[in-house]
Tab-separated table of C-alpha atoms in Angstrom:
chain	number	residue	atom	x	y	z
A	1415	MET	CA	22.135	-10.809	44.945
A	1416	PRO	CA	24.812	-8.874	42.970
A	1417	LEU	CA	24.666	-5.102	43.298
A	1418	ARG	CA	24.296	-4.650	39.530
A	1419	VAL	CA	21.166	-6.833	39.524
A	1420	LEU	CA	19.708	-4.920	42.462
A	1421	ALA	CA	20.369	-1.630	40.666
A	1422	LEU	CA	18.691	-2.912	37.506
A	1423	LEU	CA	15.617	-4.048	39.416
A	1424	ALA	CA	15.401	-0.699	41.153
A	1425	ALA	CA	15.633	1.117	37.830
A	1426	LEU	CA	12.875	-1.011	36.360
A	1427	ALA	CA	10.676	-0.360	39.366
A	1428	VAL	CA	11.095	3.358	38.829
A	1429	SER	CA	10.742	3.294	35.016
A	1430	ALA	CA	7.306	1.614	34.925
A	1431	PRO	CA	5.445	4.378	36.815
A	1432	ALA	CA	7.554	6.975	35.018
A	1433	LEU	CA	6.419	5.559	31.680
A	1434	ALA	CA	2.804	5.606	32.859
A	1435	GLN	CA	3.206	9.248	33.903
A	1436	ASP	CA	4.765	10.130	30.547
A	1437	ARG	CA	1.924	8.501	28.639
A	1438	ALA	CA	-0.632	10.228	30.839
A	1439	ALA	CA	1.021	13.558	30.050
A	1440	VAL	CA	0.979	12.784	26.324
A	1441	GLU	CA	-2.704	11.853	26.551
A	1442	GLN	CA	-3.348	15.279	28.038
A	1443	GLN	CA	-1.451	16.886	25.166
A	1444	PHE	CA	-3.563	14.839	22.758
A	1445	ARG	CA	-6.796	16.168	24.254
A	1446	GLY	CA	-5.438	19.684	23.984
A	1447	TRP	CA	-4.442	19.097	20.355
A	1448	LEU	CA	-7.945	17.882	19.523
A	1449	GLU	CA	-9.461	21.050	20.999
A	1450	GLN	CA	-6.930	23.574	19.741
A	1451	THR	CA	-6.073	22.135	16.312
A	1452	ILE	CA	-8.730	19.702	15.144
A	1453	TRP	CA	-11.907	21.339	16.418
A	1454	PRO	CA	-11.295	24.710	14.687
A	1455	ARG	CA	-10.520	22.944	11.395
A	1456	ALA	CA	-13.537	20.651	11.708
A	1457	ARG	CA	-15.853	23.544	12.571
A	1458	ALA	CA	-14.627	25.419	9.499
A	1459	GLU	CA	-15.681	22.415	7.385
A	1460	GLY	CA	-19.188	22.423	8.820
A	1461	VAL	CA	-18.745	19.768	11.524
A	1462	SER	CA	-21.027	20.317	14.510
A	1463	ARG	CA	-19.874	20.200	18.110
A	1464	GLY	CA	-22.145	17.259	18.720
A	1465	THR	CA	-20.533	15.224	15.936
A	1466	PHE	CA	-17.066	16.177	17.169
A	1467	ASP	CA	-17.773	15.201	20.781
A	1468	SER	CA	-19.424	11.938	19.755
A	1469	ALA	CA	-16.471	11.005	17.516
A	1470	PHE	CA	-13.939	11.355	20.328
A	1471	SER	CA	-16.038	10.076	23.208
A	1472	GLY	CA	-13.920	7.429	24.939
A	1473	VAL	CA	-11.122	7.768	22.371
A	1474	SER	CA	-7.532	7.657	23.621
A	1475	LEU	CA	-4.180	7.233	21.931
A	1476	ASN	CA	-3.467	3.794	20.484
A	1477	TRP	CA	0.154	3.150	21.402
A	1478	GLU	CA	0.255	-0.124	19.437
A	1479	LEU	CA	0.060	1.511	16.009
A	1480	PRO	CA	3.233	1.550	13.883
A	1481	ASP	CA	5.394	4.543	12.949
A	1482	LEU	CA	4.570	6.649	16.003
A	1483	VAL	CA	6.754	9.534	17.143
A	1484	PRO	CA	5.530	10.584	20.617
A	1485	PRO	CA	6.317	14.143	21.728
A	1486	GLY	CA	9.894	14.445	22.931
A	1487	THR	CA	11.177	11.518	20.830
A	1488	THR	CA	12.883	11.313	17.449
A	1489	ARG	CA	11.954	9.203	14.454
A	1490	GLN	CA	13.831	5.917	13.984
A	1491	THR	CA	13.587	3.412	11.152
A	1492	PRO	CA	11.665	0.422	12.552
A	1493	ARG	CA	13.349	-2.974	12.522
A	1494	THR	CA	10.359	-4.751	11.021
A	1495	GLN	CA	7.740	-3.887	8.417
A	1496	ARG	CA	4.188	-4.356	9.558
A	1497	GLN	CA	2.603	-3.685	6.184
A	1498	ALA	CA	2.583	-6.864	4.092
A	1499	GLU	CA	2.857	-4.937	0.821
A	1500	PHE	CA	6.457	-4.041	1.648
A	1501	GLY	CA	7.619	-7.448	2.865
A	1502	ALA	CA	9.062	-10.500	1.100
A	1503	PRO	CA	7.446	-11.065	-2.324
A	1504	SER	CA	7.019	-14.798	-1.866
A	1505	LYS	CA	5.039	-14.313	1.344
A	1506	TYR	CA	2.753	-11.747	-0.243
A	1507	PHE	CA	1.792	-14.198	-2.976
A	1508	ASN	CA	1.025	-17.096	-0.669
A	1509	ARG	CA	-1.262	-19.669	-2.221
A	1510	GLY	CA	-4.107	-19.135	0.230
A	1511	SER	CA	-4.401	-15.408	-0.495
A	1512	VAL	CA	-4.190	-15.823	-4.261
A	1513	THR	CA	-6.547	-18.771	-4.634
A	1514	GLY	CA	-9.028	-17.367	-2.120
A	1515	ALA	CA	-9.239	-14.003	-3.869
A	1516	THR	CA	-9.571	-15.800	-7.212
A	1517	SER	CA	-12.250	-18.328	-6.309
A	1518	VAL	CA	-14.508	-15.864	-4.488
A	1519	GLY	CA	-13.844	-13.308	-7.220
A	1520	ARG	CA	-15.176	-15.656	-9.868
A	1521	ARG	CA	-18.386	-16.134	-7.876
A	1522	MET	CA	-18.703	-12.373	-7.447
A	1523	ALA	CA	-18.187	-11.910	-11.194
A	1524	GLY	CA	-21.323	-13.935	-11.808
A	1525	ARG	CA	-23.335	-12.385	-8.995
A	1526	HIS	CA	-22.546	-8.799	-9.996
A	1527	ALA	CA	-22.179	-9.227	-13.764
A	1528	SER	CA	-24.600	-6.435	-14.686
A	1529	THR	CA	-23.109	-3.940	-12.211
A	1530	LEU	CA	-19.552	-4.748	-13.288
A	1531	ALA	CA	-20.504	-4.329	-16.950
A	1532	ALA	CA	-22.191	-0.998	-16.263
A	1533	VAL	CA	-19.212	0.311	-14.300
A	1534	GLU	CA	-16.813	-0.835	-17.020
A	1535	ARG	CA	-18.872	1.033	-19.625
A	1536	SER	CA	-18.862	4.219	-17.570
A	1537	THR	CA	-15.269	4.143	-16.304
A	1538	GLY	CA	-13.331	1.963	-18.749
A	1539	VAL	CA	-12.002	-0.159	-15.879
A	1540	PRO	CA	-12.372	-3.937	-16.422
A	1541	GLY	CA	-14.580	-5.716	-13.929
A	1542	HIS	CA	-11.934	-8.315	-13.084
A	1543	ILE	CA	-9.542	-5.564	-11.963
A	1544	ILE	CA	-12.218	-4.055	-9.708
A	1545	LEU	CA	-12.919	-7.496	-8.248
A	1546	ALA	CA	-9.250	-8.130	-7.523
A	1547	ILE	CA	-8.936	-4.856	-5.593
A	1548	TRP	CA	-12.109	-5.569	-3.658
A	1549	GLY	CA	-10.815	-9.032	-2.790
A	1550	ARG	CA	-7.426	-7.768	-1.664
A	1551	GLU	CA	-8.776	-4.887	0.370
A	1552	SER	CA	-11.523	-6.555	2.364
A	1553	GLY	CA	-11.977	-10.123	1.146
A	1554	TYR	CA	-15.099	-8.961	-0.737
A	1555	GLY	CA	-16.444	-7.408	2.453
A	1556	ARG	CA	-15.822	-10.489	4.600
A	1557	VAL	CA	-12.726	-9.343	6.515
A	1558	ASP	CA	-13.283	-7.846	9.949
A	1559	ILE	CA	-12.261	-4.178	10.177
A	1560	PRO	CA	-11.558	-3.799	13.888
A	1561	HIS	CA	-10.291	-0.319	14.742
A	1562	ASP	CA	-12.074	2.876	15.706
A	1563	ALA	CA	-11.327	5.258	12.832
A	1564	PHE	CA	-11.142	8.306	15.080
A	1565	GLU	CA	-8.737	6.574	17.452
A	1566	VAL	CA	-6.454	5.518	14.600
A	1567	LEU	CA	-6.535	8.798	12.695
A	1568	GLY	CA	-6.342	10.827	15.894
A	1569	THR	CA	-3.299	8.921	17.110
A	1570	LYS	CA	-1.500	9.099	13.798
A	1571	GLY	CA	-2.426	12.717	13.234
A	1572	PHE	CA	-1.072	13.655	16.636
A	1573	MET	CA	2.137	11.635	16.686
A	1574	SER	CA	3.122	9.721	13.576
A	1575	THR	CA	5.763	10.015	10.897
A	1576	ARG	CA	3.086	11.419	8.531
A	1577	ALA	CA	1.197	13.573	10.998
A	1578	ASP	CA	0.044	16.229	8.512
A	1579	TYR	CA	-1.419	13.630	6.171
A	1580	PHE	CA	-3.337	11.851	8.927
A	1581	THR	CA	-4.536	15.142	10.384
A	1582	ASP	CA	-6.152	15.952	7.042
A	1583	GLU	CA	-7.695	12.474	6.943
A	1584	LEU	CA	-9.051	12.914	10.484
A	1585	VAL	CA	-10.865	16.097	9.472
A	1586	ALA	CA	-12.239	14.296	6.397
A	1587	ALA	CA	-13.531	11.471	8.636
A	1588	LEU	CA	-15.347	14.041	10.755
A	1589	GLU	CA	-16.946	15.438	7.582
A	1590	ILE	CA	-18.153	11.928	6.702
A	1591	ALA	CA	-19.657	11.544	10.169
A	1592	GLU	CA	-21.317	14.967	9.998
A	1593	ALA	CA	-22.913	14.199	6.631
A	1594	GLY	CA	-24.236	10.869	7.885
A	1595	HIS	CA	-22.694	8.855	5.061
A	1596	ALA	CA	-21.708	5.923	7.298
A	1597	PRO	CA	-24.251	3.635	8.938
A	1598	GLU	CA	-24.454	3.928	12.706
A	1599	ARG	CA	-21.342	2.579	14.477
A	1600	ALA	CA	-19.701	1.841	11.093
A	1601	MET	CA	-16.715	4.192	11.421
A	1602	LYS	CA	-14.299	1.328	11.794
A	1603	SER	CA	-10.986	1.302	9.974
A	1604	SER	CA	-7.795	-0.586	9.329
A	1605	TRP	CA	-4.748	0.265	11.425
A	1606	ALA	CA	-3.963	2.851	8.725
A	1607	GLY	CA	-7.376	4.532	8.890
A	1608	ALA	CA	-8.979	3.059	5.738
A	1609	LEU	CA	-12.763	2.660	5.643
A	1610	GLY	CA	-15.333	0.240	4.271
A	1611	GLN	CA	-15.171	-2.561	1.734
A	1612	PRO	CA	-12.876	-0.735	-0.746
A	1613	GLN	CA	-10.722	0.503	2.167
A	1614	PHE	CA	-10.842	4.153	1.133
A	1615	MET	CA	-9.056	6.742	3.183
A	1616	PRO	CA	-11.634	9.349	4.290
A	1617	SER	CA	-10.520	11.920	1.715
A	1618	SER	CA	-10.838	9.277	-1.019
A	1619	PHE	CA	-14.385	8.571	0.110
A	1620	LEU	CA	-15.261	12.248	-0.205
A	1621	ASP	CA	-13.676	12.422	-3.668
A	1622	TYR	CA	-14.518	9.074	-5.282
A	1623	ALA	CA	-17.323	7.209	-3.501
A	1624	ALA	CA	-20.057	6.461	-6.050
A	1625	ASP	CA	-23.647	5.259	-6.108
A	1626	GLY	CA	-23.758	1.937	-7.922
A	1627	ASP	CA	-27.228	0.743	-6.976
A	1628	GLY	CA	-29.181	3.913	-7.769
A	1629	ASP	CA	-30.495	4.639	-4.281
A	1630	GLY	CA	-28.940	8.093	-4.167
A	1631	ARG	CA	-26.275	7.170	-1.609
A	1632	ALA	CA	-22.661	6.007	-1.797
A	1633	ASP	CA	-22.503	3.305	0.884
A	1634	ILE	CA	-19.115	1.555	0.822
A	1635	TRP	CA	-19.933	-0.251	4.060
A	1636	ARG	CA	-23.053	-2.240	3.126
A	1637	SER	CA	-23.592	-1.914	-0.649
A	1638	GLU	CA	-21.586	-4.204	-2.911
A	1639	ALA	CA	-22.748	-2.281	-5.985
A	1640	ASP	CA	-21.548	1.003	-4.473
A	1641	THR	CA	-18.226	-0.621	-3.607
A	1642	ILE	CA	-17.760	-1.756	-7.218
A	1643	ALA	CA	-18.708	1.656	-8.596
A	1644	SER	CA	-16.447	3.464	-6.139
A	1645	ILE	CA	-13.381	1.401	-7.032
A	1646	GLY	CA	-14.031	1.906	-10.738
A	1647	THR	CA	-14.467	5.647	-10.242
A	1648	TYR	CA	-11.228	5.890	-8.277
A	1649	LEU	CA	-9.183	4.143	-10.972
A	1650	ASN	CA	-10.855	6.070	-13.770
A	1651	ARG	CA	-10.061	9.429	-12.193
A	1652	HIS	CA	-6.486	8.370	-11.548
A	1653	GLY	CA	-5.937	7.846	-15.253
A	1654	TRP	CA	-6.864	4.255	-16.159
A	1655	ARG	CA	-6.392	3.824	-19.908
A	1656	PRO	CA	-9.214	1.753	-21.423
A	1657	GLY	CA	-8.098	-0.889	-23.897
A	1658	ARG	CA	-4.676	-1.390	-22.342
A	1659	ASP	CA	-3.691	-4.258	-20.084
A	1660	TRP	CA	-1.881	-3.798	-16.772
A	1661	GLY	CA	1.192	-5.832	-17.762
A	1662	PHE	CA	2.721	-9.154	-18.803
A	1663	GLU	CA	5.069	-11.641	-17.178
A	1664	VAL	CA	8.279	-11.870	-19.208
A	1665	THR	CA	11.697	-13.453	-19.359
A	1666	VAL	CA	14.616	-11.021	-19.163
A	1667	PRO	CA	17.877	-12.257	-20.689
A	1668	ARG	CA	21.147	-11.570	-18.877
A	1669	SER	CA	22.043	-9.182	-21.666
A	1670	VAL	CA	19.343	-6.811	-20.402
A	1671	SER	CA	20.343	-5.085	-17.173
A	1672	CYS	CA	17.934	-5.199	-14.255
A	1673	THR	CA	18.903	-1.563	-13.631
A	1674	LEU	CA	16.557	-0.582	-16.480
A	1675	GLU	CA	13.607	-1.011	-14.119
A	1676	GLY	CA	11.330	1.883	-13.267
A	1677	PRO	CA	8.482	4.131	-14.439
A	1678	ASP	CA	10.996	6.756	-15.569
A	1679	GLN	CA	12.677	4.407	-18.058
A	1680	GLY	CA	9.755	3.530	-20.294
A	1681	ARG	CA	9.951	2.693	-23.994
A	1682	PRO	CA	7.567	1.165	-26.563
A	1683	ILE	CA	6.870	-2.473	-25.831
A	1684	ARG	CA	8.134	-3.407	-29.296
A	1685	ASP	CA	11.540	-2.000	-28.245
A	1686	TRP	CA	11.624	-4.205	-25.139
A	1687	ALA	CA	10.789	-7.165	-27.364
A	1688	ALA	CA	13.613	-6.210	-29.749
A	1689	MET	CA	16.020	-6.370	-26.786
A	1690	GLY	CA	15.121	-10.035	-26.309
A	1691	ILE	CA	12.438	-9.685	-23.625
A	1692	ASP	CA	9.683	-12.195	-24.356
A	1693	ARG	CA	6.375	-13.041	-22.749
A	1694	VAL	CA	6.489	-16.287	-20.795
A	1695	SER	CA	5.509	-19.531	-22.516
A	1696	GLY	CA	6.415	-18.038	-25.890
A	1697	ARG	CA	3.241	-15.975	-26.225
A	1698	ALA	CA	3.557	-12.777	-28.235
A	1699	PHE	CA	2.679	-9.353	-26.927
A	1700	PRO	CA	-0.739	-8.269	-28.224
A	1701	GLU	CA	-0.389	-6.329	-31.472
A	1702	HIS	CA	-2.285	-3.324	-30.111
A	1703	GLU	CA	0.153	-3.031	-27.179
A	1704	LEU	CA	3.382	-2.949	-29.197
A	1705	ASN	CA	3.476	0.797	-29.811
A	1706	GLY	CA	2.316	1.595	-26.279
A	1707	GLU	CA	4.762	2.538	-23.549
A	1708	GLY	CA	5.953	-0.255	-21.281
A	1709	PHE	CA	8.182	-0.397	-18.236
A	1710	LEU	CA	10.433	-3.104	-16.821
A	1711	MET	CA	9.344	-4.181	-13.347
A	1712	MET	CA	11.337	-6.712	-11.289
A	1713	PRO	CA	9.965	-6.658	-7.718
A	1714	ALA	CA	12.491	-9.241	-6.485
A	1715	GLY	CA	15.283	-8.294	-8.850
A	1716	ARG	CA	16.743	-11.422	-10.427
A	1717	ASN	CA	15.206	-13.511	-7.615
A	1718	GLY	CA	11.718	-13.822	-9.059
A	1719	PRO	CA	9.301	-13.102	-11.895
A	1720	ALA	CA	9.829	-10.089	-14.167
A	1721	PHE	CA	7.208	-8.022	-15.961
A	1722	ILE	CA	6.679	-5.447	-18.660
A	1723	VAL	CA	3.938	-3.245	-17.226
A	1724	THR	CA	1.826	-0.494	-18.768
A	1725	PRO	CA	0.803	2.894	-17.355
A	1726	ASN	CA	-2.248	1.153	-15.866
A	1727	PHE	CA	0.058	-0.673	-13.455
A	1728	TYR	CA	0.973	2.673	-11.936
A	1729	VAL	CA	-2.707	3.595	-11.675
A	1730	LEU	CA	-3.095	0.473	-9.531
A	1731	LYS	CA	-0.172	1.730	-7.445
A	1732	ASP	CA	-2.110	4.932	-6.811
A	1733	TYR	CA	-4.550	2.754	-4.874
A	1734	ASN	CA	-1.734	1.376	-2.718
A	1735	MET	CA	1.842	2.532	-3.244
A	1736	SER	CA	3.359	-0.922	-3.483
A	1737	ASP	CA	4.677	-2.829	-6.488
A	1738	LEU	CA	3.526	-6.076	-4.905
A	1739	TYR	CA	0.021	-4.768	-4.323
A	1740	ALA	CA	-0.412	-3.665	-7.937
A	1741	LEU	CA	1.070	-6.944	-9.150
A	1742	PHE	CA	-1.268	-8.960	-6.914
A	1743	VAL	CA	-4.284	-7.101	-8.277
A	1744	GLY	CA	-3.249	-7.591	-11.896
A	1745	HIS	CA	-2.408	-11.255	-11.366
A	1746	VAL	CA	-5.590	-12.138	-9.480
A	1747	GLY	CA	-7.626	-10.184	-12.016
A	1748	ASP	CA	-6.110	-12.288	-14.813
A	1749	ARG	CA	-6.901	-15.468	-12.918
A	1750	ILE	CA	-10.518	-14.378	-12.424
A	1751	ALA	CA	-11.045	-13.336	-16.040
A	1752	TYR	CA	-8.872	-15.742	-18.026
A	1753	GLY	CA	-8.267	-18.722	-15.772
A	1754	MET	CA	-4.530	-18.105	-15.705
A	1755	GLY	CA	-2.370	-20.054	-13.276
A	1756	ASP	CA	0.679	-19.257	-11.190
A	1757	PHE	CA	3.558	-17.136	-12.414
A	1758	GLU	CA	5.844	-19.082	-14.738
A	1759	THR	CA	8.911	-18.021	-12.745
A	1760	SER	CA	8.990	-18.861	-9.042
A	1761	TRP	CA	10.042	-16.536	-6.241
A	1762	ASP	CA	13.507	-17.566	-5.057
A	1763	PRO	CA	14.014	-17.627	-1.288
A	1764	VAL	CA	15.568	-14.387	-0.085
A	1765	GLY	CA	16.986	-13.769	3.361
A	1766	THR	CA	14.839	-11.818	5.782
A	1767	MET	CA	16.286	-8.387	6.455
A	1768	TYR	CA	15.265	-5.753	8.958
A	1769	ARG	CA	14.093	-2.415	7.638
A	1770	SER	CA	16.788	-0.761	9.714
A	1771	ASP	CA	19.469	-2.808	7.924
A	1772	ILE	CA	18.088	-1.927	4.493
A	1773	ALA	CA	18.043	1.726	5.559
A	1774	LYS	CA	21.767	1.475	6.393
A	1775	MET	CA	22.344	0.010	2.954
A	1776	GLN	CA	20.356	2.837	1.384
A	1777	ARG	CA	22.440	5.437	3.221
A	1778	GLY	CA	25.581	3.744	1.936
A	1779	LEU	CA	24.251	3.928	-1.613
A	1780	GLN	CA	23.320	7.581	-1.147
A	1781	ALA	CA	26.856	8.326	0.010
A	1782	ARG	CA	28.041	6.851	-3.303
A	1783	GLY	CA	25.765	9.149	-5.304
A	1784	HIS	CA	22.805	6.846	-5.885
A	1785	ASP	CA	19.171	7.967	-5.750
A	1786	VAL	CA	17.423	5.329	-3.638
A	1787	GLY	CA	14.225	7.293	-3.127
A	1788	GLY	CA	14.900	7.869	0.578
A	1789	ALA	CA	16.485	5.781	3.328
A	1790	ASP	CA	13.217	4.335	4.603
A	1791	GLY	CA	14.189	0.662	4.750
A	1792	LEU	CA	11.807	-0.263	1.913
A	1793	PRO	CA	13.381	-1.768	-1.242
A	1794	GLY	CA	11.446	0.110	-3.924
A	1795	PHE	CA	12.467	0.272	-7.555
A	1796	LYS	CA	14.958	3.111	-6.991
A	1797	THR	CA	16.705	1.106	-4.282
A	1798	ARG	CA	16.635	-2.089	-6.346
A	1799	ARG	CA	18.199	-0.556	-9.419
A	1800	SER	CA	20.704	1.421	-7.313
A	1801	ILE	CA	21.852	-1.871	-5.830
A	1802	GLY	CA	22.209	-3.227	-9.359
A	1803	ARG	CA	24.227	-0.228	-10.499
A	1804	TRP	CA	26.510	-0.518	-7.484
A	1805	GLN	CA	26.921	-4.235	-8.174
A	1806	GLU	CA	27.797	-3.572	-11.812
A	1807	ASN	CA	30.212	-0.767	-10.890
A	1808	THR	CA	32.049	-3.032	-8.450
A	1809	GLY	CA	32.292	-6.066	-10.729
A	1810	ARG	CA	29.530	-8.046	-9.028
A	1811	ALA	CA	26.739	-9.902	-10.779
A	1812	ALA	CA	23.733	-7.581	-10.704
A	1813	THR	CA	20.761	-9.009	-8.791
A	1814	CYS	CA	19.008	-5.678	-8.055
A	1815	PHE	CA	17.814	-6.840	-4.645
A	1816	PRO	CA	19.132	-6.321	-1.098
A	1817	GLU	CA	21.098	-9.124	0.529
A	1818	SER	CA	22.409	-9.264	4.069
A	1819	GLY	CA	26.078	-9.239	3.057
A	1820	MET	CA	25.665	-5.922	1.296
A	1821	THR	CA	25.133	-3.934	4.481
A	1822	SER	CA	28.699	-4.196	5.684
A	1823	ALA	CA	30.092	-3.748	2.158
A	1824	LEU	CA	28.168	-0.529	1.688
A	1825	ALA	CA	28.941	0.778	5.180
A	1826	GLY	CA	32.644	0.913	4.413
C-alpha cells in the first residue's frame, strides 16, 4: 500500500477520536453556559429551578442544525441553503404545496367561518390571509413538529451565527414552560425553534398569542381558534392596513428597469400604471388602490412573475423574512378566497447556485460600490437590483438575478 495512503488512514484513525473529544469538551462548555448564563437570566424572569432542570433534562447539543459556529471555529457561508424560503422560486411554488394549502384552506374557511369573521372584525386581517399562513406554517396543524425546543434553542443560543437572538428566545421558552402555557410534552419546535400551529418563536408567543375560543387561554398547540386569533393579532400589531390588498401580479415592459425593485422605491400605484405596468390578463388596478403606495417586486428578476405589492406585503414578510414566503401566502390566500389559478407568468428555469458562490458575487458587487444587503449568499432584493445595475453599467441586458457566469466576472 502506498505510503501516502497509509498516512491518510492513520490520520483518519486519529481524527475520529479527536473529534469525539472536541465535541465532548464543547458539550461541557454548553452545560457551563446553561448554568452561568441562562439560569441567572431565567431566574430573573421568574423561572423556577424545577422548570429549568426539567427543560434541560437529557438535552445535549444538536450538531445537525444549520448555521452553527462551535467554539474555536469561524463562521463560513454555507454551500447550500436549508431553508426553502431562500431557495429557487420555482421549487417553492411546487404544485403540491400550493394546491394542498388551497384545498385544505377552503375546507377550513367553511369550518371556522365564524371565528375567521370575528378575528377579521377585531384585527382587520382577512381570513383567507390567516388561513394561508396557517397552511404554510404547519399544514393547518397536520405537519409533525419533531424537535425538542430546548435542544434547538439551546444549541443555537450557544453556538450559532445569531447566538444573541436565540439566547433571548431560549429564555422566552423557559418563561412559557414556567407559566404552563404549553400542554404537557408539547414544547416541540421546528429546526429554527418555532412553536405550535402558527410556528411562533417563543417571544412572539409571549407578545401575540391570543384567545380565540373564549376559554381564557391562548393555546397555539391544540386550539384552532386560538391559532387563527394569534395569527391575526400578530399581523395587526405589525401594521396590517385594513382595506388594502397584499399585491397584484403584473407585466413589466422592458422600458421599466428591474432595478426599481424594493420597499425603498415606492410610488403611488397609478404612477406604476402610467409607466406601462399593467395587471395580468388586462385587469385594471382597483380604483381604491391607485393612490396608495406600491412597490415593484420581482423575486426571480426577469426570470419569473412580477408584482406590484402594497405595504401589507411587507407585514407578511415580518412573519417570515422572505419574499417567496410572503408571495406564497398572498397567492394561496387569493386562491382560497377568489378561486384564482396559477400565476400568469411561469418561473423560468434558473441554474442552481451555492450560497457560497452567491456570496462571492455579492462581495464583488460590494467592491464596486453596490449595497447588496450583506454578503450572506441569499439573493434578496438589494442583491437582485445590484446585479441589474451592474449589468446595465456594463452594457449587459439586465435580468436582476444571479447566474453562474457572473461569479467569475465579478471576481475580476
